[in-house]
PDB file of C-alpha atoms in Angstrom:
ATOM      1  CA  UNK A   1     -35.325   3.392  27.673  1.00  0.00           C
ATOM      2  CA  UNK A   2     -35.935   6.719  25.657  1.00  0.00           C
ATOM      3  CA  UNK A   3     -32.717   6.504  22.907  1.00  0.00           C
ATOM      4  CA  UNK A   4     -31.587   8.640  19.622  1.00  0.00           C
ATOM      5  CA  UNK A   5     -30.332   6.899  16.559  1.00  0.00           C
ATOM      6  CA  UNK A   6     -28.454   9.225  13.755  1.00  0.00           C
ATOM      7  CA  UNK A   7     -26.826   8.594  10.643  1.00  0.00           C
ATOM      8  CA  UNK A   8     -22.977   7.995  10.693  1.00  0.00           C
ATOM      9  CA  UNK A   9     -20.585  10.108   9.433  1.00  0.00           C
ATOM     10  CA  UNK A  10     -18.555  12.211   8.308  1.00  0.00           C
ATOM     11  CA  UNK A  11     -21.091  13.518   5.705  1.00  0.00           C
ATOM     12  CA  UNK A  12     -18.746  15.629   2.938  1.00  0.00           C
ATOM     13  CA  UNK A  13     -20.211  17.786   0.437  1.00  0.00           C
ATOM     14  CA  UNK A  14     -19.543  20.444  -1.672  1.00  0.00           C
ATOM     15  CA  UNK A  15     -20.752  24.185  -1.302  1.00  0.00           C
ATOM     16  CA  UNK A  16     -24.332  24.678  -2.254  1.00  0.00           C
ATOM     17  CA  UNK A  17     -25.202  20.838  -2.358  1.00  0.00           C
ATOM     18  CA  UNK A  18     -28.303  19.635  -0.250  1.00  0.00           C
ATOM     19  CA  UNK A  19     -27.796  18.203   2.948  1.00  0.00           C
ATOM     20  CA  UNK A  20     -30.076  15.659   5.255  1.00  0.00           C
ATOM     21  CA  UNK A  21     -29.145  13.927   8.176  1.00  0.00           C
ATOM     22  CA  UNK A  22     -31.174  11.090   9.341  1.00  0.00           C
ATOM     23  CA  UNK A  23     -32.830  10.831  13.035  1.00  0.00           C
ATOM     24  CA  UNK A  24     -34.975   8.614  14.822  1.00  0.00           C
ATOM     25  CA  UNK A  25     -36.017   7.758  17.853  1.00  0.00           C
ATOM     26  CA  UNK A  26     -37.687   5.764  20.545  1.00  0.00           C
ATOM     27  CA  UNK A  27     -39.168   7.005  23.403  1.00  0.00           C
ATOM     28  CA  UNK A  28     -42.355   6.717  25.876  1.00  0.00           C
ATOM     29  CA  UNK A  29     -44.696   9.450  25.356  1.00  0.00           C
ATOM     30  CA  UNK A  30     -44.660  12.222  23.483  1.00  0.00           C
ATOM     31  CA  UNK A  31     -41.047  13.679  23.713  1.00  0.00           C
ATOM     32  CA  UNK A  32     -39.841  16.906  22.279  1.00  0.00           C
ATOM     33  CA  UNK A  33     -37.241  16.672  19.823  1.00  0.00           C
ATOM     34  CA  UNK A  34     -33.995  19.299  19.335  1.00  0.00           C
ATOM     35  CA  UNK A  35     -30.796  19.409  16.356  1.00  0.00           C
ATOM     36  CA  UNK A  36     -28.119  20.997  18.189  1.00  0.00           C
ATOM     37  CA  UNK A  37     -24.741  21.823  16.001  1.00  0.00           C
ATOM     38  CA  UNK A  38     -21.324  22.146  17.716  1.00  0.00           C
ATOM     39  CA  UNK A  39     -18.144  23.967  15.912  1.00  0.00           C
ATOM     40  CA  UNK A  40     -14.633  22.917  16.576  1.00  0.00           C
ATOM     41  CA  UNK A  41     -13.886  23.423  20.265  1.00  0.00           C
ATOM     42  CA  UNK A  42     -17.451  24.618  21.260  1.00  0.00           C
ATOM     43  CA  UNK A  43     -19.797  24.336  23.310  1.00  0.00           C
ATOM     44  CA  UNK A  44     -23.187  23.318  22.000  1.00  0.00           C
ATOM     45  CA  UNK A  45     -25.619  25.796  20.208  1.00  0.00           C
ATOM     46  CA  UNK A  46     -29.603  25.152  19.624  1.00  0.00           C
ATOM     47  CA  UNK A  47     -30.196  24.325  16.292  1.00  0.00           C
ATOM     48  CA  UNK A  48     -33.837  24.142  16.081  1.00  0.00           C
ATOM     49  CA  UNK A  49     -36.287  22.330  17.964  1.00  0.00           C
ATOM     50  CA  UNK A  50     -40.104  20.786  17.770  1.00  0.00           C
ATOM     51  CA  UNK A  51     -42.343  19.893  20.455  1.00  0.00           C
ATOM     52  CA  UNK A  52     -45.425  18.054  19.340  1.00  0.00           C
ATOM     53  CA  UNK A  53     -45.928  15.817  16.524  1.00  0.00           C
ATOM     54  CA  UNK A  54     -46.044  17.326  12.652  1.00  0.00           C
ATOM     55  CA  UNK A  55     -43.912  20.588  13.910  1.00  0.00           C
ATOM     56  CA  UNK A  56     -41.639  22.415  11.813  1.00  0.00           C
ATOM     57  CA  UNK A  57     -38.398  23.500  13.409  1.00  0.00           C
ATOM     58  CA  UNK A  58     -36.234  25.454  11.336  1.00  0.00           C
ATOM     59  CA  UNK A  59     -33.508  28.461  11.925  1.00  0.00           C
ATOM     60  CA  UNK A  60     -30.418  29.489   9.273  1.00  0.00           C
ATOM     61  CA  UNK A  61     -32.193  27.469   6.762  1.00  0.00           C
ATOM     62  CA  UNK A  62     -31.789  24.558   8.434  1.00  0.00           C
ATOM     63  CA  UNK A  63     -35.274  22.432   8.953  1.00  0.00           C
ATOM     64  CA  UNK A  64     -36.445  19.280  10.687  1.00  0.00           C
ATOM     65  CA  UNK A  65     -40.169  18.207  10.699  1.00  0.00           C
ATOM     66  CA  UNK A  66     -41.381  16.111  13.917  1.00  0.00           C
ATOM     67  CA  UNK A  67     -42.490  12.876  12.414  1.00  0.00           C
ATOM     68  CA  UNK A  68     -44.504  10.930  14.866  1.00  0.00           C
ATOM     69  CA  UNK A  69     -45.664   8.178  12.215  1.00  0.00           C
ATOM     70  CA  UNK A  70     -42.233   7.428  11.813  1.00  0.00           C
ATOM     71  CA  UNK A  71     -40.751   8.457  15.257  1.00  0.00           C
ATOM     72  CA  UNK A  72     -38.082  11.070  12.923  1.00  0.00           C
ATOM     73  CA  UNK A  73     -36.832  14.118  12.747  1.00  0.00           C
ATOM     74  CA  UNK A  74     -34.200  14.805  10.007  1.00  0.00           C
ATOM     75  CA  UNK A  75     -32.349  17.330   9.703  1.00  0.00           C
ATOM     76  CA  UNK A  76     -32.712  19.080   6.329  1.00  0.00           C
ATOM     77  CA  UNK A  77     -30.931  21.976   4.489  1.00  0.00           C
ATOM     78  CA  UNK A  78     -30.891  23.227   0.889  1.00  0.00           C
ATOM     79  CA  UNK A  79     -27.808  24.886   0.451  1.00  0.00           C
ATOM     80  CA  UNK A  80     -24.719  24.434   2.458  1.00  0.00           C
ATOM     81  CA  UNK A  81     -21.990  26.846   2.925  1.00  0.00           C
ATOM     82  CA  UNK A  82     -19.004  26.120   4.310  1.00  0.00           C
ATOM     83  CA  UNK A  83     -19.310  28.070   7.566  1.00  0.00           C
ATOM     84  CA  UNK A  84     -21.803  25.328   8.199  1.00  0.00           C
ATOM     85  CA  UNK A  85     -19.117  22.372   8.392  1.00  0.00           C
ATOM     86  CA  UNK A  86     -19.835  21.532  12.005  1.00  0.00           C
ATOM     87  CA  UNK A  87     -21.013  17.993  14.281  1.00  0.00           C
ATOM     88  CA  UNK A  88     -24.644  17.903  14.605  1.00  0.00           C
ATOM     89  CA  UNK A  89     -26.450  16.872  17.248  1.00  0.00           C
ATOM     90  CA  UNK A  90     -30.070  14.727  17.635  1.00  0.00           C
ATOM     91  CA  UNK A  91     -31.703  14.964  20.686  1.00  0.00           C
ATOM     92  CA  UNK A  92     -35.201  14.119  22.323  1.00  0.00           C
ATOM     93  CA  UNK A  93     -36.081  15.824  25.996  1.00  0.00           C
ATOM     94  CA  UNK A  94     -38.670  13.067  27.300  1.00  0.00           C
ATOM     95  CA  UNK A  95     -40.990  13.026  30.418  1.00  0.00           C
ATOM     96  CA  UNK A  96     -40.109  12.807  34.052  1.00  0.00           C
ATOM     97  CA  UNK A  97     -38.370  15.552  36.672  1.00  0.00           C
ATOM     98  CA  UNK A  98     -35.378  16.352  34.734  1.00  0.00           C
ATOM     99  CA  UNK A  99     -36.075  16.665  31.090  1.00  0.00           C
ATOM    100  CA  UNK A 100     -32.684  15.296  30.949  1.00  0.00           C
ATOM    101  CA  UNK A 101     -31.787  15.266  27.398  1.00  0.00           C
ATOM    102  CA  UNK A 102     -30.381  12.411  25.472  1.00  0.00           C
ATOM    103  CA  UNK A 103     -28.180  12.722  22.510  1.00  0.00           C
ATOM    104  CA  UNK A 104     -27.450  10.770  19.124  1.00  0.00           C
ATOM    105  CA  UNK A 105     -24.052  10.025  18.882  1.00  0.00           C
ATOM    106  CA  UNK A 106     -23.656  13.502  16.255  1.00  0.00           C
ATOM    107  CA  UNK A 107     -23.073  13.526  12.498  1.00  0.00           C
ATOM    108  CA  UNK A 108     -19.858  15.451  11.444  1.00  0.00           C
ATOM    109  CA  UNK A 109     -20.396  17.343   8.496  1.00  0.00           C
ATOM    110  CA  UNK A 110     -17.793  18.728   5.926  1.00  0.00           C
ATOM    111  CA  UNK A 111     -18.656  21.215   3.195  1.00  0.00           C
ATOM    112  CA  UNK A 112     -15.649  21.573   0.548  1.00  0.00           C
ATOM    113  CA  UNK A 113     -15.789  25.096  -1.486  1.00  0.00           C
TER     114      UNK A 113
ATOM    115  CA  UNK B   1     -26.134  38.866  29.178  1.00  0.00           C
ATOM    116  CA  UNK B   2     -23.637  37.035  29.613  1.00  0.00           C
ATOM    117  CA  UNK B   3     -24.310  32.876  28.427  1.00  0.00           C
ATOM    118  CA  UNK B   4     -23.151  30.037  30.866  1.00  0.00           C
ATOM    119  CA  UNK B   5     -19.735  30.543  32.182  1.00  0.00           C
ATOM    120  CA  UNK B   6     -17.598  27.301  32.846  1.00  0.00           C
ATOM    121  CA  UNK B   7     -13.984  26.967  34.633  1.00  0.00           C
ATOM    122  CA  UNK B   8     -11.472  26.346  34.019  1.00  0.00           C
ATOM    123  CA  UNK B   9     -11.814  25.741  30.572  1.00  0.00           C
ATOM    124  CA  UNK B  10      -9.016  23.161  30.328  1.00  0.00           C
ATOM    125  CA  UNK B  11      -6.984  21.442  32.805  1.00  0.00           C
ATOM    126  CA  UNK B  12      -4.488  18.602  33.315  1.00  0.00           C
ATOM    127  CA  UNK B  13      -5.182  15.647  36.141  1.00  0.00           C
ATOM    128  CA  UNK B  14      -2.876  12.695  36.939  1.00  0.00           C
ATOM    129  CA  UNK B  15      -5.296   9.666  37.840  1.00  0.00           C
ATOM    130  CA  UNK B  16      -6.490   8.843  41.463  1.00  0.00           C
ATOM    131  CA  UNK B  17      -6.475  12.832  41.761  1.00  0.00           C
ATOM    132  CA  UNK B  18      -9.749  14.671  42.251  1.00  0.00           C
ATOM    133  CA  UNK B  19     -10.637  17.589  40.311  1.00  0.00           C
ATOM    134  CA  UNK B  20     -13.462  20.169  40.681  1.00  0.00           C
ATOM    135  CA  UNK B  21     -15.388  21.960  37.797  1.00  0.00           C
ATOM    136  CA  UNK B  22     -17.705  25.005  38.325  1.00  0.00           C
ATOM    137  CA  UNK B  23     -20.876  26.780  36.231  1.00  0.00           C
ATOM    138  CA  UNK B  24     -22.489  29.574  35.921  1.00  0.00           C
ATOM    139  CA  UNK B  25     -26.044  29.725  35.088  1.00  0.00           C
ATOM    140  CA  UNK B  26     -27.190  32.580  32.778  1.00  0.00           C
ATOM    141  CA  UNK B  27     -29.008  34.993  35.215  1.00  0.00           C
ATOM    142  CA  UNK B  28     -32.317  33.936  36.708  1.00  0.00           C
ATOM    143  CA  UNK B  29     -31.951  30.665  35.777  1.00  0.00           C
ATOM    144  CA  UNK B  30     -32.174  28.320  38.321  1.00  0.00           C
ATOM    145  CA  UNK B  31     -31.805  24.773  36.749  1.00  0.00           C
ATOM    146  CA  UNK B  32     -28.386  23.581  36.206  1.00  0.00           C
ATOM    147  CA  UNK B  33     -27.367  20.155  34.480  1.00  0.00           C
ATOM    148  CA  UNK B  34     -24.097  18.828  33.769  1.00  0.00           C
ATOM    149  CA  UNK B  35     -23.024  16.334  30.862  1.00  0.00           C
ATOM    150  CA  UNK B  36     -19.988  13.965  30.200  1.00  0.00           C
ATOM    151  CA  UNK B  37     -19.028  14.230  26.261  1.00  0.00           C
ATOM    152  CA  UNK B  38     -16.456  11.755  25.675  1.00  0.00           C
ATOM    153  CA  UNK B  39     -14.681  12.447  22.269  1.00  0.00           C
ATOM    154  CA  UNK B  40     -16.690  11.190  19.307  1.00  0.00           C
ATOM    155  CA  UNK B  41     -19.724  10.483  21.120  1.00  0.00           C
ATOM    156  CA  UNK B  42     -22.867  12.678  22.033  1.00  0.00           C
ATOM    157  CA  UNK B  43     -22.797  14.619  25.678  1.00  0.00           C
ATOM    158  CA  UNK B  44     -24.145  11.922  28.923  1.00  0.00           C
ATOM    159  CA  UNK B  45     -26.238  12.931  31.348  1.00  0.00           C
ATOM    160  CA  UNK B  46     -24.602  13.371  34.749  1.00  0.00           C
ATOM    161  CA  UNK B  47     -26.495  15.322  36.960  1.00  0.00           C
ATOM    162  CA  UNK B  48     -29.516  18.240  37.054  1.00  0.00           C
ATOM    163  CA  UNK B  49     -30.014  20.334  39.986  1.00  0.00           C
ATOM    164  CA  UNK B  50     -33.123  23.081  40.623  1.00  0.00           C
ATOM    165  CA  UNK B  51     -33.546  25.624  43.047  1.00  0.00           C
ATOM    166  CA  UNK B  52     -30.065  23.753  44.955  1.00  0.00           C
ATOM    167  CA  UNK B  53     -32.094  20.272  45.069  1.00  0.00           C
ATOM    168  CA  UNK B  54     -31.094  17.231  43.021  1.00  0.00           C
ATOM    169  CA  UNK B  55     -33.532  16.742  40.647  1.00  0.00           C
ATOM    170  CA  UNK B  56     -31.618  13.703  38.359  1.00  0.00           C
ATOM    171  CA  UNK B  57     -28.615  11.749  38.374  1.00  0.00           C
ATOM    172  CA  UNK B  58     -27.463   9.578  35.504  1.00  0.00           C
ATOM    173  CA  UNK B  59     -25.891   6.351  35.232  1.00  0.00           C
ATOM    174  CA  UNK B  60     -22.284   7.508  37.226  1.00  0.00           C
ATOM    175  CA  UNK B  61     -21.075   6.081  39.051  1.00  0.00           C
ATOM    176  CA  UNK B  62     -20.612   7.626  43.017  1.00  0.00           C
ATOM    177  CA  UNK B  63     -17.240   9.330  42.317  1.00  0.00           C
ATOM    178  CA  UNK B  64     -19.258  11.645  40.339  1.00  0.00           C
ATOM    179  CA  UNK B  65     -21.040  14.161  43.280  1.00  0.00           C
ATOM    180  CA  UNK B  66     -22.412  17.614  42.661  1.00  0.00           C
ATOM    181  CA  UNK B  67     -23.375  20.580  44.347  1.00  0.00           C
ATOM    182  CA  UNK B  68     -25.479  23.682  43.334  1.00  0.00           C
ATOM    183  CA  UNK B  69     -25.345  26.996  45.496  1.00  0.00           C
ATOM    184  CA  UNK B  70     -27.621  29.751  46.485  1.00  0.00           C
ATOM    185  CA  UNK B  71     -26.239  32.033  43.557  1.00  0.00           C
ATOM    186  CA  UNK B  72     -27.878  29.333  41.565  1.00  0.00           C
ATOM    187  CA  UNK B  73     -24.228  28.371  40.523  1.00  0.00           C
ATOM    188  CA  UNK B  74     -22.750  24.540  40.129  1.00  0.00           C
ATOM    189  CA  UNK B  75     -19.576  22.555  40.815  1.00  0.00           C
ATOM    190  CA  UNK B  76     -19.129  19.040  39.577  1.00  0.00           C
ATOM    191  CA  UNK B  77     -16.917  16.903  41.585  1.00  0.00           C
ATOM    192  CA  UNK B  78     -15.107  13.648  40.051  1.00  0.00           C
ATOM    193  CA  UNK B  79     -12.908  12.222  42.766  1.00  0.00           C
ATOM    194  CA  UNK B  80     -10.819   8.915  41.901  1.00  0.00           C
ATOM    195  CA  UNK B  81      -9.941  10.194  38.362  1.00  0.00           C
ATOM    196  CA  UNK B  82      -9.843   7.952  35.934  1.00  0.00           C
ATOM    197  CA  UNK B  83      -8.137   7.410  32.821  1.00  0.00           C
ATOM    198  CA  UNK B  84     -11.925   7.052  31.322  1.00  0.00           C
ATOM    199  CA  UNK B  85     -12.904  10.487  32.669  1.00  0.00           C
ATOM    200  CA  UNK B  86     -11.172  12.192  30.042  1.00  0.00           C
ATOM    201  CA  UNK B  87     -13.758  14.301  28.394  1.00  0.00           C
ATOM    202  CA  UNK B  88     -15.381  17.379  27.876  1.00  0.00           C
ATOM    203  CA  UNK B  89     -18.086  18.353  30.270  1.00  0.00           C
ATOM    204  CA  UNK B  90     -20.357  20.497  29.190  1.00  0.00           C
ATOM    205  CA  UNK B  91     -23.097  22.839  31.847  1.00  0.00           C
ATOM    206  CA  UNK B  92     -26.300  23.599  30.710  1.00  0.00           C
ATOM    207  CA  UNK B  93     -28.812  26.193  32.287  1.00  0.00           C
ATOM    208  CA  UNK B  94     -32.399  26.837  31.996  1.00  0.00           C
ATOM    209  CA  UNK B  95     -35.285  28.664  33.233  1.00  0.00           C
ATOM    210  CA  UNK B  96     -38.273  26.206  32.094  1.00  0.00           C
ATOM    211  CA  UNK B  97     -37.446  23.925  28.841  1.00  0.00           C
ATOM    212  CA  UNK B  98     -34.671  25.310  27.019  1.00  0.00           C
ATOM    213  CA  UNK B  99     -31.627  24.305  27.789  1.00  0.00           C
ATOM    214  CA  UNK B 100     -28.312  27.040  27.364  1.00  0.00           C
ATOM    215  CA  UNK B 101     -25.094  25.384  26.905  1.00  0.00           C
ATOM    216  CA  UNK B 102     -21.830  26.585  28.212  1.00  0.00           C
ATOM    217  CA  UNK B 103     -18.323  25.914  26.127  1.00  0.00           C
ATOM    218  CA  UNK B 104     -17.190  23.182  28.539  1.00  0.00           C
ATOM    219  CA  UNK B 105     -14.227  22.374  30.194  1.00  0.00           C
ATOM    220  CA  UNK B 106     -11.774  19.760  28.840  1.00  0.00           C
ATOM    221  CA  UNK B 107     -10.621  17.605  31.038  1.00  0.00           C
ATOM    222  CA  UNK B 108      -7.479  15.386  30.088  1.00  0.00           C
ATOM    223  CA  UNK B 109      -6.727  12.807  32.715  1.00  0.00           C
ATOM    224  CA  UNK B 110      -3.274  11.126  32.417  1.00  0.00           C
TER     225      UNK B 110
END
């Protein structure tokens, strides 16, 4: 079945460093792909998403290109501030009646000052 | 506008109990899915319902049941609590693709 496979964390860095998270995934089709981030005792927030293959998704300076060759779709950032410490979320949205979505297991990611 | 509303947002069960958790959508949006997030791990699929029709159920088991009402609102039902169903569930709406998440409820079952 359709799955999501994300780096491990925690992921620590300092303020200002560059940050990438790795996703891949395998799924029937042509899925669409979504980073969702979740602060401390939140709900979950869309991140950015991508819907066909080669598609940038970006928001806040946060970007993840939709790589089909390589069924990925890393999460990339150039500067981290603090405010973005946070778990991060991989997910694809495949085929079928419900678009259910299905997750990675999230990245937590600390930014020091 | 207000986002997805969940309630309550945290609550206390003893197991064997049953315990009943309600959604609601963001206005004119009639899709509703639910999702288990145990801590640590990403949220589960439970259930999606459109237009008060099950569209999807994930792999629960049947103590898990759902309802969705004419208000396009939700409940999620979890009879038989376990010690397992300890989690946060988290509500999504949507109106085609995009998916809205609500701040969950916490459920602690002890």
């Amino acid at each position: 079945g359709d799955s999501v496979t994300q780096m491990e964390g925690p992921v620590t860095l300092s303020e200002e460093a560059f940050l990438t998270i790795n996703c891949t995934y395998t799924a029937t089709g042509y899925p669409s792909l979504f980073w969702y981030v979740q602060y401390p005792g939140e709900g979950l927030q869309l991140l950015l998403k991508a819907t066909k293959a080669d598609d940038k998704g970006s928001n806040k300076g946060f970007e993840a290109t939709y790589r089909k060759e390589t069924t990925s779709f890393h999460l990339e950032k150039g500067s981290v501030q603090v405010s973005d410490s946070a778990v991060y979320f991989c997910a694809l949205r495949g085929g079928g009646a419900t678009n259910k979505l299905i997750f990675g297991t999230g990245t937590l990611l600390a930014v020091q000052p | 506008d207000a986002g997805v509303t969940q309630s309550p947002t945290h609550l206390i069960k003893t197991r064997g109990q049953q315990v009943t958790l309600r959604c609601s959508p963001i206005s004119g949006h009639k899709s509703v899915s639910w999702y288990q997030q145990v801590l640590g791990q990403g949220p589960q699929f439970i259930f999606q319902y459109y237009e008060k029709e099950e569209r999807g159920r994930g792999n629960f088991p049947d103590r898990f049941s759902a309802r969705q009402f004419p208000n396009y609102s939700s409940e999620l039902n979890v009879n038989a609590l376990l010690l397992g169903d300890s989690a946060l569930y988290l509500c999504a709406s949507s109106l085609d693709y995009g998916y809205t998440f609500g701040s969950g409820t916490r459920l602690t079952v002890v």
